[in-house]
Coordinates of C-alpha atoms in Angstrom, one line a residue:
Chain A
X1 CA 9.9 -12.0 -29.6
X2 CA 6.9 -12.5 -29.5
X3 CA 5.3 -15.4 -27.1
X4 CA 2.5 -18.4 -28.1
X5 CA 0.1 -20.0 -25.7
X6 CA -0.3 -23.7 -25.3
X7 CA -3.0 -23.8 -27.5
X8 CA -1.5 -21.3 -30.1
X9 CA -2.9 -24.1 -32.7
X10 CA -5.7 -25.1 -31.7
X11 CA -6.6 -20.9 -32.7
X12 CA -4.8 -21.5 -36.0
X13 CA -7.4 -24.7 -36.9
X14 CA -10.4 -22.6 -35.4
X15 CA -9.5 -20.1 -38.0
X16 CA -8.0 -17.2 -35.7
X17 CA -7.2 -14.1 -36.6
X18 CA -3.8 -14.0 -34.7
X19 CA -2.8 -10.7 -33.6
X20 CA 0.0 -9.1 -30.9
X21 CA -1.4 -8.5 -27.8
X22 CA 1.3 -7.4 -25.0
X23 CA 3.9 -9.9 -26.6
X24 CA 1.5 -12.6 -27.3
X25 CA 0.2 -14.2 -30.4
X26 CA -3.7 -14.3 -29.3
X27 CA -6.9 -14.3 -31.6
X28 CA -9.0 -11.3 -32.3
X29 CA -11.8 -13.5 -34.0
X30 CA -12.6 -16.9 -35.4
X31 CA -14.4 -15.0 -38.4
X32 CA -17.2 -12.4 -37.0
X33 CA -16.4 -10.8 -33.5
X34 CA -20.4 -9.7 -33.6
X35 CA -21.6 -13.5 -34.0
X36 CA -18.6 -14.5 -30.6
X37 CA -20.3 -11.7 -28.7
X38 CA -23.8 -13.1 -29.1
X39 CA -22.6 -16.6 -28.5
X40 CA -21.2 -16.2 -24.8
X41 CA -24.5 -13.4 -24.1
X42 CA -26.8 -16.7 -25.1
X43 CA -25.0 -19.5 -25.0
X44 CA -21.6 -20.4 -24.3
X45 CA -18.1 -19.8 -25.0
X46 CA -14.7 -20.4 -24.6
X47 CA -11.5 -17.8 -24.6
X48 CA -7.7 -18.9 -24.1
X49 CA -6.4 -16.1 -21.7
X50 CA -3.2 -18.5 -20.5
X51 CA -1.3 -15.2 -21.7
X52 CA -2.6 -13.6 -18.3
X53 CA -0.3 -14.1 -15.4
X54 CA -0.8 -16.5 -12.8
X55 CA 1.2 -15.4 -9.1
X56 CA 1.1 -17.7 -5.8
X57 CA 1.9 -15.8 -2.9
X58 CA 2.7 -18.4 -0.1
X59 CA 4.1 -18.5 3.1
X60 CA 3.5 -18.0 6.7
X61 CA 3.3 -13.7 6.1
X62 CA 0.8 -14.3 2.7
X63 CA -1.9 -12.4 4.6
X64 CA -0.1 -9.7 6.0
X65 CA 1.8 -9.2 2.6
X66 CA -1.4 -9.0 0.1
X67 CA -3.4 -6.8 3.2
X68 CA -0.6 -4.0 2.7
X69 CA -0.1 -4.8 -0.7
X70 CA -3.3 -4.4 -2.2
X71 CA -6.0 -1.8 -1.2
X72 CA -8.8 -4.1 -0.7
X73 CA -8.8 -6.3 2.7
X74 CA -7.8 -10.2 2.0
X75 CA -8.9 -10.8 5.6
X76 CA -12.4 -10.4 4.2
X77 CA -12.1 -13.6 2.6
X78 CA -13.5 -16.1 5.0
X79 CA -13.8 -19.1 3.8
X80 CA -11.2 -21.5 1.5
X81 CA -11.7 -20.8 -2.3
X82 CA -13.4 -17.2 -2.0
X83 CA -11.7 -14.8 -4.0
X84 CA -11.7 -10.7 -4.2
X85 CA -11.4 -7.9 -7.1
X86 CA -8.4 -5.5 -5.8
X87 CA -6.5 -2.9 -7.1
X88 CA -2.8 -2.7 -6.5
X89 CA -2.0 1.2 -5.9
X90 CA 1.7 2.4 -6.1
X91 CA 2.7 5.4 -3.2
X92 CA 0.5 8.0 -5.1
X93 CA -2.5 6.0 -4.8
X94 CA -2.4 5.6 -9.0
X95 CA -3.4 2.2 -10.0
X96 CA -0.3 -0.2 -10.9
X97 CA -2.9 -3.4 -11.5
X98 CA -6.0 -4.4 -11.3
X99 CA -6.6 -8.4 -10.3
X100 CA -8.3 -11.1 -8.8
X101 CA -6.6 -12.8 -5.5
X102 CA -8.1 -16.2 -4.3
X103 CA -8.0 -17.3 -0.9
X104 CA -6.9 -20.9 -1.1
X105 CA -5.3 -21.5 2.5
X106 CA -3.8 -19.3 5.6
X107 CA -0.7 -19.4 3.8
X108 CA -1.3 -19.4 0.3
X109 CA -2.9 -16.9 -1.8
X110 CA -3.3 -17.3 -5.8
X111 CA -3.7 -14.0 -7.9
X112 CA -4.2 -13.4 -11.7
X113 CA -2.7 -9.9 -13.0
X114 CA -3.1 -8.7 -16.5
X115 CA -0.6 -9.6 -19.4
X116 CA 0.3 -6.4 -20.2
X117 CA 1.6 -5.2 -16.7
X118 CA 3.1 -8.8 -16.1
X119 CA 6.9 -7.2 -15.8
X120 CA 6.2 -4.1 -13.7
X121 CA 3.7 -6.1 -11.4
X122 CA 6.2 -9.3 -10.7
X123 CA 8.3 -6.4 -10.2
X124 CA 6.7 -4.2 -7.7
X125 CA 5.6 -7.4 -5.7
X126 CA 8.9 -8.8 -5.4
X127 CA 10.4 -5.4 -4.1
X128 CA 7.3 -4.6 -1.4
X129 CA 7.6 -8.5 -0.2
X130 CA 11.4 -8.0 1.0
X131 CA 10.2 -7.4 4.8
X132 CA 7.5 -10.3 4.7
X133 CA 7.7 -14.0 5.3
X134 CA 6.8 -15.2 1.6
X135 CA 7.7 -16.3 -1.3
X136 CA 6.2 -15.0 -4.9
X137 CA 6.3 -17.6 -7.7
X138 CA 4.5 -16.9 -11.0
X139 CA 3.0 -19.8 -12.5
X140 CA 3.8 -19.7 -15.9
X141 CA 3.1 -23.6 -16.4
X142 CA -0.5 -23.4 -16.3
X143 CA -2.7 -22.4 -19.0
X144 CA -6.0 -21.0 -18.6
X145 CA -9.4 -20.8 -20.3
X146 CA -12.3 -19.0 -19.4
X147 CA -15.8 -20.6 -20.1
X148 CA -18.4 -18.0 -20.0
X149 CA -22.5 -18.1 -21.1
X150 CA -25.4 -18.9 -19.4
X151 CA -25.0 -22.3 -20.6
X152 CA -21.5 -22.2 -19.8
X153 CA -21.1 -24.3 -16.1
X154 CA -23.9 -27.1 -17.3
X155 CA -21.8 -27.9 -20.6
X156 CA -18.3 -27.8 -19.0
X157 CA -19.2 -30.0 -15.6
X158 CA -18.8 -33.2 -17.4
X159 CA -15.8 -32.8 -18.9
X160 CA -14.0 -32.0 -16.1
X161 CA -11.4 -34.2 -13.8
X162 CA -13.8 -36.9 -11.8
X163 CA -13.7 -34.8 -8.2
X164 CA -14.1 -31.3 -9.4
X165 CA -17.5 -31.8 -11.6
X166 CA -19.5 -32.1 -8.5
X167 CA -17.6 -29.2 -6.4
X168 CA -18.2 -27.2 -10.2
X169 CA -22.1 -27.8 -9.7
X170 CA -21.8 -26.7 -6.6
X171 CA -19.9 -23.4 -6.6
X172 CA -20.6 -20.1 -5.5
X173 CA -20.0 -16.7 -7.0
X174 CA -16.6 -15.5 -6.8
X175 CA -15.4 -19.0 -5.1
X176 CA -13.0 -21.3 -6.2
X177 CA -12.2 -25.2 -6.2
X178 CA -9.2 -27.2 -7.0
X179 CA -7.6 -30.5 -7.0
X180 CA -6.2 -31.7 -3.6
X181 CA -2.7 -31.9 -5.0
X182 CA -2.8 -28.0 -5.2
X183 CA -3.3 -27.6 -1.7
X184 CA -1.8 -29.9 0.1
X185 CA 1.8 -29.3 -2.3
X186 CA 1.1 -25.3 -1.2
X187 CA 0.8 -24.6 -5.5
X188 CA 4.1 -26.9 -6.0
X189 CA 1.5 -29.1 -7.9
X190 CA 0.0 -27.9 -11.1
X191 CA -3.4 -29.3 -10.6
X192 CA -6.6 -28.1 -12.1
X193 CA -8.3 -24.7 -10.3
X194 CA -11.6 -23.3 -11.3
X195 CA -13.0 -20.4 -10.2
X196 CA -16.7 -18.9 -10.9
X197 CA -15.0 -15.9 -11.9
X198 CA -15.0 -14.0 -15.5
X199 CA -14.9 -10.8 -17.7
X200 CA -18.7 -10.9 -19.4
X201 CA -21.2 -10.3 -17.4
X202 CA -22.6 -14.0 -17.7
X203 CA -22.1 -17.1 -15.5
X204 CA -18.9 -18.8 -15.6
X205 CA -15.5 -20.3 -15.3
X206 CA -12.2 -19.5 -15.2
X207 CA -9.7 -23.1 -15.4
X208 CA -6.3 -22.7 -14.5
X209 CA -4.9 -26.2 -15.7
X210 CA -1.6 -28.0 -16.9
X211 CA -0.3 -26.8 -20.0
X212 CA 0.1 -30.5 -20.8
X213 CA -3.6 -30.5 -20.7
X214 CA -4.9 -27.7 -22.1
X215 CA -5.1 -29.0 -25.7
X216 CA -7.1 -32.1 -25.1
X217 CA -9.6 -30.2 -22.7
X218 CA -9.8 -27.4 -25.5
X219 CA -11.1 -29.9 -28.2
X220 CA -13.1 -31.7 -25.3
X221 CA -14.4 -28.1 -25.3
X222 CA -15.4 -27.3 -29.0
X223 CA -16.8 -31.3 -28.9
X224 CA -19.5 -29.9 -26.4
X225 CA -20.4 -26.6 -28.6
X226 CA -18.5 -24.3 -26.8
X227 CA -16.7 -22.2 -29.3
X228 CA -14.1 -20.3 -29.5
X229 CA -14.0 -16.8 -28.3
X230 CA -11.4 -14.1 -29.5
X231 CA -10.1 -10.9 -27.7
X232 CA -12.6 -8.6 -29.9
X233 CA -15.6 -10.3 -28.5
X234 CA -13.6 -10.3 -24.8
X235 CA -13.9 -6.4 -25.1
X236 CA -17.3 -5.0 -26.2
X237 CA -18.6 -8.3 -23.8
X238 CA -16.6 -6.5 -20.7
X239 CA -17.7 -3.0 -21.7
X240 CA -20.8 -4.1 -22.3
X241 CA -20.8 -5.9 -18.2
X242 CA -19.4 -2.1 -16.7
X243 CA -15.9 -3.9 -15.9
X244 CA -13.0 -1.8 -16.8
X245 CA -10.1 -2.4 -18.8
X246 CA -6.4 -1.8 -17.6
X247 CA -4.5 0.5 -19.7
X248 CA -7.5 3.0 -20.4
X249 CA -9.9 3.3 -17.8
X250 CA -7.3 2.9 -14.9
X251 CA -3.9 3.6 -15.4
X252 CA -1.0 5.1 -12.8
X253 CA -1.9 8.5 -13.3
X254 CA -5.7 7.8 -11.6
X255 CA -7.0 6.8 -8.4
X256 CA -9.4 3.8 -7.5
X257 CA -12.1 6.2 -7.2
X258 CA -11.7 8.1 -10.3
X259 CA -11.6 5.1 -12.0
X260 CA -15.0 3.9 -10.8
X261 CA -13.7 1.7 -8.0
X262 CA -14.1 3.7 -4.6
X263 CA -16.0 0.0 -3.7
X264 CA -13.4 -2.5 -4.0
X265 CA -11.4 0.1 -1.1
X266 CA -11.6 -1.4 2.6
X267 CA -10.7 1.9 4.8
X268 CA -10.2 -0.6 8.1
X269 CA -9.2 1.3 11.4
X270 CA -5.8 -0.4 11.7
X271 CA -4.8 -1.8 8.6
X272 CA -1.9 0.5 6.5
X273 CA -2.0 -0.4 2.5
X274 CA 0.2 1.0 0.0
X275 CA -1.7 4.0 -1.5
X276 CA -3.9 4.8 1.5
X277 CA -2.6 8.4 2.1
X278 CA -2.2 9.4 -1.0
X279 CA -6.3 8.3 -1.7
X280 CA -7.8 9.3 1.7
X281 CA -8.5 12.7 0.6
X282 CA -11.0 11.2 -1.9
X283 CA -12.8 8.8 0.3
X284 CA -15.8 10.6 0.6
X285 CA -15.8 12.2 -2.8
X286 CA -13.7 12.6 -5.9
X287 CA -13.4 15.8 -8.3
X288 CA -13.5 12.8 -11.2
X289 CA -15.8 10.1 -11.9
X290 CA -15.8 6.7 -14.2
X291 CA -19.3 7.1 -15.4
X292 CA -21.3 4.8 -18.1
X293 CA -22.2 7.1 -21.4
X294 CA -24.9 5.3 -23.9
X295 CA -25.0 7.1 -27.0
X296 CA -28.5 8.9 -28.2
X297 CA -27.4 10.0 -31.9
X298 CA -25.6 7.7 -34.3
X299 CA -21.9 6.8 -34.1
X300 CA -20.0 5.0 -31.9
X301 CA -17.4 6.9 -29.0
X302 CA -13.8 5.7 -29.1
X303 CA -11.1 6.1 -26.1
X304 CA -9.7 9.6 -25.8
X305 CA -12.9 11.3 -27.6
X306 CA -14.1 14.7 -25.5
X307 CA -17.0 14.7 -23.7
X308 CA -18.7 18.0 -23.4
X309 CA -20.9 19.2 -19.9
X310 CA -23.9 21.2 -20.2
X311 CA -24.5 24.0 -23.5
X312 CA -22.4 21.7 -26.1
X313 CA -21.6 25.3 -27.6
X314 CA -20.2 26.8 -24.1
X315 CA -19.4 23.9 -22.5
X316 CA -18.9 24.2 -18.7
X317 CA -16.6 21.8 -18.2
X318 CA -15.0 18.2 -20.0
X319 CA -14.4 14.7 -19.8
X320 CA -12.9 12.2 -22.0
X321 CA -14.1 8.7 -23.5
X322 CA -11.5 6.2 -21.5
X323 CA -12.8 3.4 -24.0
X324 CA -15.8 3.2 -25.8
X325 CA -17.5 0.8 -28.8
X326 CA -20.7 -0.2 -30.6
X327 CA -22.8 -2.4 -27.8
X328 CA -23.5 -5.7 -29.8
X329 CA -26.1 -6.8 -27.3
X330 CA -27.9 -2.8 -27.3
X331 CA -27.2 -2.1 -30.6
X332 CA -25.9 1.6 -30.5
X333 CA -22.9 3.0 -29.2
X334 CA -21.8 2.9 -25.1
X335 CA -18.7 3.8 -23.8
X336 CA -17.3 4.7 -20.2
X337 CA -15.9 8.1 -19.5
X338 CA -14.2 10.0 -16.7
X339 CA -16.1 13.3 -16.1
X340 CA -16.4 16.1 -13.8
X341 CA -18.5 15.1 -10.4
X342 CA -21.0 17.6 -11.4
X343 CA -22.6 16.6 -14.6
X344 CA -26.2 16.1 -15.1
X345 CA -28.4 13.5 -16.5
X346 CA -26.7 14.4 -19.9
X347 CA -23.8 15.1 -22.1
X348 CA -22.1 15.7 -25.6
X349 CA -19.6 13.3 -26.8
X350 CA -17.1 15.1 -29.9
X351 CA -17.5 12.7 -32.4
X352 CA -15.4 14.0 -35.5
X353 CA -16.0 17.2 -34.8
X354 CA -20.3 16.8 -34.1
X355 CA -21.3 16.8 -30.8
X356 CA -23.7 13.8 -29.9
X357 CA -25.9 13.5 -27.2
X358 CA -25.6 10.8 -24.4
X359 CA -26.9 9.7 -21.4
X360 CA -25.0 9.3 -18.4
X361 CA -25.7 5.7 -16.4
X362 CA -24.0 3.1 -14.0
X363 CA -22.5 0.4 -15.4
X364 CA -23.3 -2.0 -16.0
X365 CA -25.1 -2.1 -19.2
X366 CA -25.8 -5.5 -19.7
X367 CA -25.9 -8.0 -17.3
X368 CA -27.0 -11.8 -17.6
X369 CA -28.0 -11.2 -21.3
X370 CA -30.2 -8.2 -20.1
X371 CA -29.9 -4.7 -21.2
X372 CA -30.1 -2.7 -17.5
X373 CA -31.0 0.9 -19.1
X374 CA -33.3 1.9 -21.5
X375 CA -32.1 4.2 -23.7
Chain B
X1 CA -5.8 -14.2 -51.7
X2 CA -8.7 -11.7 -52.0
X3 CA -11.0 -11.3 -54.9
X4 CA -9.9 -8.0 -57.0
X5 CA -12.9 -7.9 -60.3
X6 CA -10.6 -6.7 -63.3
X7 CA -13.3 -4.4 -64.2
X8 CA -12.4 -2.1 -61.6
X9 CA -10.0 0.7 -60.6
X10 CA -8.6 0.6 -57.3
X11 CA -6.6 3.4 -54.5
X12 CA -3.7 2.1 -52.8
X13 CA -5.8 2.9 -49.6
X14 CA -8.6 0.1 -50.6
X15 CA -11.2 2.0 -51.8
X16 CA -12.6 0.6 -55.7
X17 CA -14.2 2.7 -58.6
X18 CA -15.9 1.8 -61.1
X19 CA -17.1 3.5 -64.3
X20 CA -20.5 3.4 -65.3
X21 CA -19.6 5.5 -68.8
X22 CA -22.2 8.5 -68.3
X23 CA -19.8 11.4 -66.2
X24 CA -20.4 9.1 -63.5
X25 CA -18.8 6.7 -61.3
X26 CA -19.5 4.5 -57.8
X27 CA -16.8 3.7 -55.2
X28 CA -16.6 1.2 -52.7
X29 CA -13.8 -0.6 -50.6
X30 CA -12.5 -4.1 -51.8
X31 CA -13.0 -7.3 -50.0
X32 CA -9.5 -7.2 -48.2
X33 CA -10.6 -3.8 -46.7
X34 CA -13.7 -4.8 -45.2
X35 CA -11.5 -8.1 -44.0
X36 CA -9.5 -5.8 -41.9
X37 CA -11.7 -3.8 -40.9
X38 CA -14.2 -6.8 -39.5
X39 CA -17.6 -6.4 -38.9
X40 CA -19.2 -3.5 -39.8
X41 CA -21.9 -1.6 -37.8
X42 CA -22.0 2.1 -38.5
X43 CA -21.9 3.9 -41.8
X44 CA -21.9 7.3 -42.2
X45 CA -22.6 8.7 -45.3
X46 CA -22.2 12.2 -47.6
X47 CA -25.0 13.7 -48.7
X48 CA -26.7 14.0 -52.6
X49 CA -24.8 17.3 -53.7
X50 CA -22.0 17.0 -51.6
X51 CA -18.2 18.6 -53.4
X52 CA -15.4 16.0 -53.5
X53 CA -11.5 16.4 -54.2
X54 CA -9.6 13.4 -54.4
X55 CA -7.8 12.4 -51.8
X56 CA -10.7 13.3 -49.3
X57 CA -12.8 12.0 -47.1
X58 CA -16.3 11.3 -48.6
X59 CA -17.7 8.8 -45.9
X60 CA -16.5 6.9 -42.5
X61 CA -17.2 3.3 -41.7
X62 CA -17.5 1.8 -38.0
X63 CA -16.5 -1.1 -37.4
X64 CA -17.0 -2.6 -34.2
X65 CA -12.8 -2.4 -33.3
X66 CA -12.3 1.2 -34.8
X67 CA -13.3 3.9 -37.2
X68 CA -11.6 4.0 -40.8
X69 CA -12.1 6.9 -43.4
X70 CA -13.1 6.4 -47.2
X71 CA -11.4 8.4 -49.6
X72 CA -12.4 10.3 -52.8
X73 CA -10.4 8.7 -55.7
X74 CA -11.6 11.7 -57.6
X75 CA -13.0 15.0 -58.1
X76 CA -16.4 15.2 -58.0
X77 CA -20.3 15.7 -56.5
X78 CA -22.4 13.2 -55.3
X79 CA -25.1 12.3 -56.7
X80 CA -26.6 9.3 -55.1
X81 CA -26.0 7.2 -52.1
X82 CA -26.1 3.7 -50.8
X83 CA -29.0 4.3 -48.0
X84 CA -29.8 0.4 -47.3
X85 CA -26.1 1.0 -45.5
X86 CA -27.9 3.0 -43.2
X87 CA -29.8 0.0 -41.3
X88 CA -27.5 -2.6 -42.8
X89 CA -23.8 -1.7 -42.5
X90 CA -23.2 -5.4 -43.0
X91 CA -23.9 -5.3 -46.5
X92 CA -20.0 -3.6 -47.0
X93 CA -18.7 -7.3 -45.4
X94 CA -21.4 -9.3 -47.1
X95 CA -20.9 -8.3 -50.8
X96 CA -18.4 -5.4 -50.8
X97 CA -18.7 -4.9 -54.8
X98 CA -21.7 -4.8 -55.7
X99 CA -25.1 -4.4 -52.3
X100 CA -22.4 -2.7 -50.8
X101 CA -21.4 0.1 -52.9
X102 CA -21.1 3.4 -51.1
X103 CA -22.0 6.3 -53.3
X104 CA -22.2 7.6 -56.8
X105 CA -20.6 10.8 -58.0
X106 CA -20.5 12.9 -61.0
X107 CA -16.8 13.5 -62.5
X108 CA -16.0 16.7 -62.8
X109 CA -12.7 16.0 -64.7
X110 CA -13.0 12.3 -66.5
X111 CA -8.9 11.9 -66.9
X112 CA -8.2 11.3 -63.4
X113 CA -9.2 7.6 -64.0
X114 CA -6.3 7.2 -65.7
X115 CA -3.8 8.0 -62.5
X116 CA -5.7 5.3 -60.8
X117 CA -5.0 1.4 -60.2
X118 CA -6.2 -1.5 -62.1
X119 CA -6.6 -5.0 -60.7
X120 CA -2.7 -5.9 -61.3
X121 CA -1.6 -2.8 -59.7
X122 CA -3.5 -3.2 -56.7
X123 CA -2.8 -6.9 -55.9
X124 CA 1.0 -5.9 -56.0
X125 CA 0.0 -3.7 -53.4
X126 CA -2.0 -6.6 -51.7
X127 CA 0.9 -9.1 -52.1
X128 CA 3.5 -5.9 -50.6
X129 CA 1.5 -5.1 -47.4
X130 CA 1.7 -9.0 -47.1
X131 CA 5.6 -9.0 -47.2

């Protein structure tokens, strides 16, 4: 069985290549994933990603719950709207989920999870939430588009419900707005919610809106040049930004930190989070590290290929390419790997049986249309 | 439906041949292989001289999504390549028959053309993947 989005023609007429992704009929490309890429880097773009799943936690335990729920610290979010990057660990400290959770009031948290993961996560959060005060409803009536480009907030603001263009102009990083209705109705109304959230690198929004809607908006869209975006483009544009992907850089066999993400840990004095024990013997260092690898020779590195440390012919130790791809915006191959600690400035990726030279670097790679490292 | 030229033979695994009539022959893949593959940015090539069986791999195209090997449709050694792919892998998706041909070789056993597909007997194949 396999699931369509609420704008599952709207791809069709833009000439999407419709493919599975976890369950759901989504496009890979309008035509040329290279030409999407350089759209959202320069311009603006638009992706459907209403297949990703959409969970209000509410009631008068919501903070409590998602502080031992998730190993970053809720209570760091201050102010209404602001919203944090967490991953959800299981006893072992291995990653179940990675996800955004937006602070919308005392007793009402909103949190997007991945597609892939949606039955395990609903899962998991149902069974921890049994000793809490709350209630976990997934919101599978909303669709949701993310706008992204440096152009991408100017176009959209006008064509947004009267209300939200302003608050849109006026948004923060990682902050969200909504309609009134969503609020004060604790998520019982489907209203429009944007956040200045996304998965490029660029500027941006992410709309959670009525499914009702989502059509109409999307053609509002394409009338303003914002075109369509497919999940190729989505990938080497999130590779390209340093951000990881769940499934292949972080899965339930590693930990935050060997998955590049000791930073979105909060180690706070009294606070117990599902996962902390397991992962406390790496808080000050890990054996493995997520690393950025850009390519020197020719070729491009692909998820699972080795990655040899020091002499290529007596190689002192290996890693492996957790997902890797041609950089659109650099122009050679990048990928990100998990290596040893101890590596040096460079390494040997196994690329059909040649070993390629590479240079280790933090991601990101590109940031705001700029390439960060010189190669 | 794709564009197969009658003029050419074809592998079930998309690769085209055709027979310039000296010993020699230049392969390719066909405009529904490049289609799945998408956009092409790496190529990477034999070299001149290079021995062939068919059925082997005689170069590897990168696209942007994955890698995908080219197979020999016959037995052979290379005798030129396509080195504008080099700088401009895009040519395969722009014109897939002819600026983006892939190499020439020199048969070493001219019946094997015979065991390969023509334009018919691939689109059947075309029409069956579709089914």
């Amino acid at each position: 069985m396999s699931n369509k989005t609420a704008l599952y023609a709207q791809h069709v007429a833009a000439g999407g290549k419709m493919v599975d992704f976890a369950g759901w009929e989504m496009p890979l490309h309008y035509g040329s994933q290279l030409n999407e890429h350089h759209q959202v880097r320069r311009d603006a773009g638009v992706f459907d990603v209403s297949h990703m799943t959409v969970v209000d936690i509410t009631g008068s335990q919501a903070q409590d719950f998602l502080r031992y729920l998730l190993a970053n610290d809720v209570a760091r979010l201050k102010t209404r709207g602001k919203a944090l990057y967490s991953c959800m660990l299981n006893t072992h400290g291995g990653v179940i989920d990675d996800l955004i959770v937006y602070f919308v009031a005392e007793d009402f948290y909103r949190m997007v999870v991945n597609a892939a993961t949606r039955e395990k996560d609903l899962n998991w959060i149902q069974q921890q939430s049994q000793s809490f005060e709350v209630s976990v409803s997934e919101r599978d009536d909303l669709a949701m588009l993310a706008i992204q480009g440096p152009n991408a907030r100017q176009k959209t603001q006008s064509l947004l419900p009267p209300g939200l263009s302003q608050a849109v102009a006026d948004l923060a990083v990682f902050q969200a707005t909504w309609e009134d209705a969503v609020a004060q109705s604790h998520g019982e109304n489907p209203g429009w919610f944007i956040g200045r959230t996304g998965y490029t690198g660029e500027d941006g929004l992410e709309i959670m809106l009525p499914q009702a809607q989502a059509p109409a908006f999307w053609e509002r869209l394409l009338a303003a040049e914002i075109t369509p975006i497919g999940l190729g483009a989505r990938d080497t544009l999130r590779l390209e930004a340093g951000m990881n992907l769940y499934g292949t850089d972080m899965t339930e066999a590693t930990t935050p930190a060997q998955s590049g993400l000791s930073w979105t840990l909060m180690w706070n004095e009294n606070r117990d989070f599902i996962g902390r024990d397991a992962i406390l013997p790496e808080k000050e260092r890990s054996e493995q590290v997520l690393v950025g690898l850009i390519l020197q020779g020719k070729g491009i590195p692909r998820g699972h290929q080795s990655v040899l440390i020091g002499d290529p012919q007596q190689p002192s130790a290996h890693g492996e390419i957790t997902s890797g791809t041609y950089s659109p915006t650099m122009k050679q191959g990048i990928a990100l790997a998990r290596i040893p600690a101890k590596h040096g400035a460079q390494v040997w990726v196994n690329i059909r049986n040649r070993n390629i030279p590479a240079t280790v670097v933090k991601p990101p790679f590109v940031r705001h249309g700029k390439i960060l490292h010189s190669s | 439906m794709s564009n197969v030229p009658e003029s050419l033979k074809y592998m079930k695994s998309h690769e085209w041949l055709r027979d310039e009539g000296d010993g020699t022959v230049t392969i390719g893949i066909t405009e529904h292989a490049q289609e799945l593959l998408g956009d092409l940015v790496y190529v990477d090539l034999p070299d001149n001289g290079d021995e062939l069986e068919a059925g082997g791999e005689c170069a590897v195209l990168e696209s942007v999504k994955a890698a995908s090997d080219v197979y020999s449709p016959v037995n052979g050694t290379i005798t030129a390549v396509n080195e504008t792919l080099v700088d401009a892998p895009e040519t395969i998706n722009e014109s897939p028959y002819e600026a983006g041909w892939i190499c020439r070789i020199q048969l070493s056993n001219t019946g094997q053309l015979d065991g390969l597909l023509d334009a018919a007997g691939y689109l059947q194949i075309l029409e069956d993947e579709d089914h």
